[in-house]
């Protein structure tokens, strides 16, 4: 390590030179979210004619996935760990497939070669005086991938913040190719939340107590919930994703992490995805720990959190309380992510005070038609994300329903009560036919 600068210079190359080391039939794992090395990926695609059946695996992404196109079917096979907005349109292509898994399993899968990987690509910061580089915004399976891959390519980008967590560290000795290229990090799309989002946020905030440790996702409803939590005190954060909403709670002193029983005094997440302000907050901030997905998402670790409250959303659910969050019929929309991990972690909580909440708008619009998210039956072909025996609280703009301990008839009654009024008659008709009782 003492001569890391010479090692760095010896491994320095262009992206075009680096991707020439990729062999036919090998698997390339690409770090997700804001850790995607876009410059190397562009070189990979530009070199497509030299490849046959190169497997490209990754999760969350936000553009630049041309390898999914049918025109590259002989060159690339995309193995999706999470279908993003920009990749879901390709999911049924002949050269694209989806890998069902729990997020917390991935470090183990790569470490123990359940999923063998040959090449790992990731974006990193400039090195410190000891030759360490930080992935800055992601720790999900970084260390495991570096150790498992035969070839490790890093895009050194001075826009990547320095996260102090060991799970983000890569030394120059551990990589095979170093490509210097500075470019802005991908940011999460954001739009103002609606009055409906705020109403849902207020209902959810009523279920969160001072001193709770919370997990929450990303998007309009999660951001509205975070704003509605601003009057709380001493919240802790143990989450899969670190978002702008959680950042704002930390900046306001609401999420001070002082009451956490697990990783006390630190805000813990697996990766960060949001605005540039969020990435700036992470830089050299000892109050933020990004850790691998085993640490953050394994229900056995989640259960160690004190007064844990999990808050997620969904695509649809049926009146039994079965939740669908990753598919719409046979179409893959996203992935399981960590929703079931956190739901089960809350249910298993050591202090017996865990709660899980599924918050969603009662309706959505598709092809100009308004549809109910609460259905008599889940869509044909949809994959259940959270089984009915795991679900607890549900929240829409029409109220809160708690299903734990209820029989099927009463569960249905509670869910119909918070459905959109325009769809309640349809749901009641199905209820009465199915259960042969009056609503």
XYZ file of N, CA and C in Angstrom, residues 180-281:
306
model
N -10.354 7.666 -15.214
C -10.670 8.984 -14.667
C -11.656 9.703 -15.582
N -12.799 10.055 -15.025
C -13.783 10.802 -15.814
C -14.762 11.458 -14.844
N -14.827 12.783 -14.885
C -15.708 13.533 -13.982
C -17.019 13.868 -14.673
N -18.109 13.585 -13.993
C -19.436 13.936 -14.514
C -20.407 14.002 -13.340
N -21.493 14.776 -13.467
C -22.473 14.871 -12.371
C -23.068 13.503 -12.057
N -23.384 13.285 -10.790
C -24.030 12.042 -10.392
C -25.502 12.064 -10.793
N -26.059 10.910 -11.141
C -27.505 10.859 -11.413
C -28.298 11.284 -10.185
N -29.354 12.028 -10.397
C -30.216 12.448 -9.288
C -31.622 11.878 -9.490
N -32.321 11.729 -8.384
C -33.675 11.172 -8.444
C -34.653 12.235 -8.925
N -35.577 11.882 -9.811
C -36.595 12.855 -10.251
C -37.455 13.290 -9.079
N -37.879 14.535 -9.093
C -38.675 15.066 -7.981
C -39.764 15.974 -8.527
N -40.926 15.895 -7.934
C -42.015 16.816 -8.286
C -42.793 17.139 -7.019
N -43.474 18.282 -6.987
C -44.217 18.660 -5.783
C -45.285 17.625 -5.449
N -45.445 17.332 -4.168
C -46.501 16.394 -3.802
C -47.846 17.103 -3.727
N -48.901 16.327 -3.855
C -50.256 16.849 -3.958
C -50.924 16.940 -2.585
N -52.117 17.523 -2.565
C -52.903 17.558 -1.321
C -53.237 16.140 -0.861
N -53.475 15.250 -1.832
C -53.746 13.854 -1.481
C -52.535 13.219 -0.818
N -51.346 13.470 -1.389
C -50.119 12.959 -0.779
C -49.976 13.466 0.655
N -50.266 14.745 0.858
C -50.131 15.319 2.196
C -51.123 14.693 3.179
N -52.345 14.464 2.726
C -53.334 13.831 3.607
C -52.857 12.445 4.044
N -52.330 11.692 3.089
C -51.778 10.370 3.418
C -50.615 10.530 4.400
N -49.766 11.529 4.147
C -48.641 11.791 5.038
C -49.075 12.090 6.458
N -50.157 12.838 6.603
C -50.646 13.180 7.941
C -51.170 11.949 8.677
N -51.886 11.085 7.948
C -52.361 9.839 8.571
C -51.174 8.981 9.028
N -50.148 8.881 8.175
C -48.975 8.076 8.534
C -48.237 8.675 9.729
N -48.109 10.004 9.734
C -47.393 10.662 10.828
C -48.067 10.384 12.169
N -49.386 10.242 12.166
C -50.102 9.939 13.408
C -49.735 8.562 13.962
N -49.228 7.685 13.082
C -48.859 6.335 13.511
C -47.402 6.246 13.965
N -46.641 7.321 13.760
C -45.232 7.360 14.155
C -45.113 8.098 15.479
N -44.382 7.509 16.417
C -44.242 8.080 17.753
C -42.873 8.725 17.926
N -42.781 9.661 18.823
C -41.477 10.220 19.172
C -40.537 9.092 19.598
N -39.303 9.140 19.103
C -38.329 8.114 19.458
C -38.330 6.892 18.568
N -39.246 6.817 17.604
C -39.285 5.671 16.690
C -38.070 5.663 15.757
N -37.692 4.473 15.329
C -36.737 4.313 14.241
C -37.541 4.014 12.984
N -37.305 4.771 11.927
C -38.153 4.650 10.747
C -37.373 4.175 9.526
N -38.094 3.487 8.666
C -37.636 3.145 7.316
C -38.689 3.671 6.358
N -38.233 4.340 5.302
C -39.182 4.902 4.349
C -38.537 4.928 2.970
N -39.357 4.842 1.941
C -38.856 4.775 0.572
C -38.653 6.146 -0.042
N -38.778 6.187 -1.372
C -38.537 7.412 -2.121
C -39.741 7.695 -3.002
N -40.028 8.971 -3.236
C -41.160 9.351 -4.076
C -42.024 10.392 -3.401
N -43.137 10.730 -4.056
C -43.989 11.804 -3.554
C -44.596 11.511 -2.190
N -45.183 10.325 -2.047
C -45.813 9.999 -0.769
C -44.772 9.928 0.350
N -43.636 9.221 0.173
C -42.618 9.240 1.228
C -42.139 10.652 1.573
N -41.954 11.515 0.568
C -41.523 12.883 0.849
C -42.583 13.652 1.628
N -43.858 13.429 1.288
C -44.941 14.086 2.034
C -44.978 13.581 3.472
N -44.767 12.291 3.667
C -44.744 11.732 5.019
C -43.617 12.366 5.828
N -42.437 12.474 5.218
C -41.304 13.072 5.931
C -41.612 14.506 6.352
N -42.256 15.267 5.475
C -42.603 16.645 5.856
C -43.597 16.663 7.018
N -44.512 15.702 7.015
C -45.502 15.640 8.094
C -44.913 15.132 9.414
N -43.693 14.617 9.361
C -43.018 14.154 10.579
C -42.186 15.251 11.244
N -42.207 16.456 10.700
C -41.352 17.518 11.194
C -41.666 17.942 12.630
N -42.857 17.582 13.123
C -43.194 17.950 14.520
C -42.858 16.834 15.507
N -42.188 15.785 15.035
C -41.784 14.692 15.919
C -40.424 14.995 16.549
N -40.058 14.174 17.526
C -38.774 14.344 18.197
C -38.015 13.024 18.257
N -36.700 13.110 18.166
C -35.794 11.986 18.451
C -36.051 10.770 17.558
N -36.372 11.006 16.298
C -36.530 9.878 15.385
C -35.152 9.316 15.019
N -35.146 8.032 14.690
C -33.949 7.389 14.170
C -34.210 6.924 12.751
N -33.154 6.696 12.005
C -33.284 6.242 10.619
C -32.485 4.959 10.435
N -33.174 3.916 9.999
C -32.545 2.658 9.557
C -33.312 2.247 8.317
N -32.740 2.507 7.148
C -33.510 2.407 5.912
C -32.675 1.790 4.805
N -33.340 1.328 3.773
C -32.618 0.839 2.591
C -32.063 2.007 1.807
N -32.891 3.019 1.612
C -32.501 4.162 0.799
C -32.495 5.425 1.651
N -31.465 6.232 1.453
C -31.383 7.545 2.094
C -31.866 8.567 1.072
N -32.940 9.278 1.415
C -33.619 10.171 0.471
C -33.543 11.617 0.933
N -34.018 12.514 0.089
C -34.080 13.924 0.464
C -35.002 14.144 1.656
N -36.096 13.385 1.709
C -37.011 13.536 2.844
C -36.337 13.222 4.162
N -35.558 12.154 4.209
C -34.825 11.801 5.429
C -33.728 12.814 5.710
N -33.086 13.308 4.648
C -32.082 14.365 4.824
C -32.682 15.583 5.522
N -33.878 15.981 5.097
C -34.517 17.153 5.689
C -34.863 16.932 7.161
N -35.254 15.705 7.502
C -35.528 15.400 8.910
C -34.256 15.485 9.741
N -33.139 15.040 9.175
C -31.864 15.111 9.894
C -31.424 16.566 10.059
N -31.528 17.339 8.972
C -31.121 18.746 9.046
C -31.948 19.533 10.060
N -33.216 19.161 10.204
C -34.106 19.860 11.142
C -33.907 19.400 12.579
N -33.070 18.391 12.790
C -32.854 17.877 14.138
C -33.925 16.912 14.601
N -34.865 16.590 13.723
C -35.937 15.652 14.079
C -35.398 14.228 14.137
N -34.617 13.866 13.126
C -34.000 12.529 13.090
C -32.588 12.648 13.652
N -32.489 12.686 14.970
C -31.171 12.818 15.599
C -30.574 11.470 15.999
N -31.363 10.404 15.828
C -30.884 9.028 16.047
C -30.439 8.746 17.478
N -30.882 9.565 18.410
C -30.420 9.434 19.792
C -31.102 8.305 20.561
N -32.249 7.840 20.081
C -32.999 6.810 20.801
C -32.853 5.428 20.166
N -32.056 5.339 19.128
C -31.895 4.042 18.453
C -31.192 3.050 19.374
N -31.647 1.797 19.326
C -30.962 0.764 20.081
C -29.924 0.035 19.251
N -29.924 0.258 17.950
C -29.047 -0.426 17.001
C -28.423 0.645 16.118
N -27.096 0.716 16.108
C -26.390 1.788 15.399
C -26.841 3.163 15.897
N -26.829 3.312 17.203
C -27.276 4.568 17.826
C -26.434 5.753 17.360
N -27.084 6.896 17.259
C -26.469 8.184 16.921
C -26.030 8.293 15.457
N -26.379 7.317 14.637
C -26.041 7.415 13.218
C -27.270 7.125 12.368
N -27.320 7.782 11.223
C -28.376 7.550 10.243
C -27.866 6.471 9.292
N -28.562 5.332 9.264
C -28.081 4.159 8.540
C -28.942 3.904 7.307
N -28.282 3.639 6.187
C -28.977 3.253 4.960
C -28.024 2.409 4.123
N -28.561 1.838 3.078
C -27.787 0.993 2.178
C -27.193 1.824 1.033
N -27.993 2.735 0.499
C -27.508 3.627 -0.549
C -28.297 4.926 -0.497
N -27.764 5.944 -1.139
C -28.417 7.254 -1.206
C -28.785 7.545 -2.648
N -29.985 8.096 -2.819
C -30.421 8.476 -4.165
C -31.368 9.653 -4.011
N -30.961 10.788 -4.547
C -31.784 11.987 -4.391
C -31.149 13.157 -5.107
N -31.078 14.289 -4.423
C -30.565 15.521 -5.013
C -29.066 15.662 -4.764
N -28.459 16.641 -5.408
C -27.057 16.938 -5.151
C -26.865 17.375 -3.703
N -27.848 18.050 -3.125
C -27.766 18.445 -1.709
C -27.587 17.216 -0.813
N -28.279 16.140 -1.156
C -28.146 14.904 -0.384
C -26.729 14.359 -0.489
N -26.184 14.339 -1.692
C -24.828 13.822 -1.871
C -23.811 14.704 -1.150
N -24.047 16.018 -1.141
C -23.155 16.921 -0.416
C -23.216 16.659 1.091
N -24.396 16.307 1.589
C -24.555 16.036 3.020
C -23.720 14.830 3.453
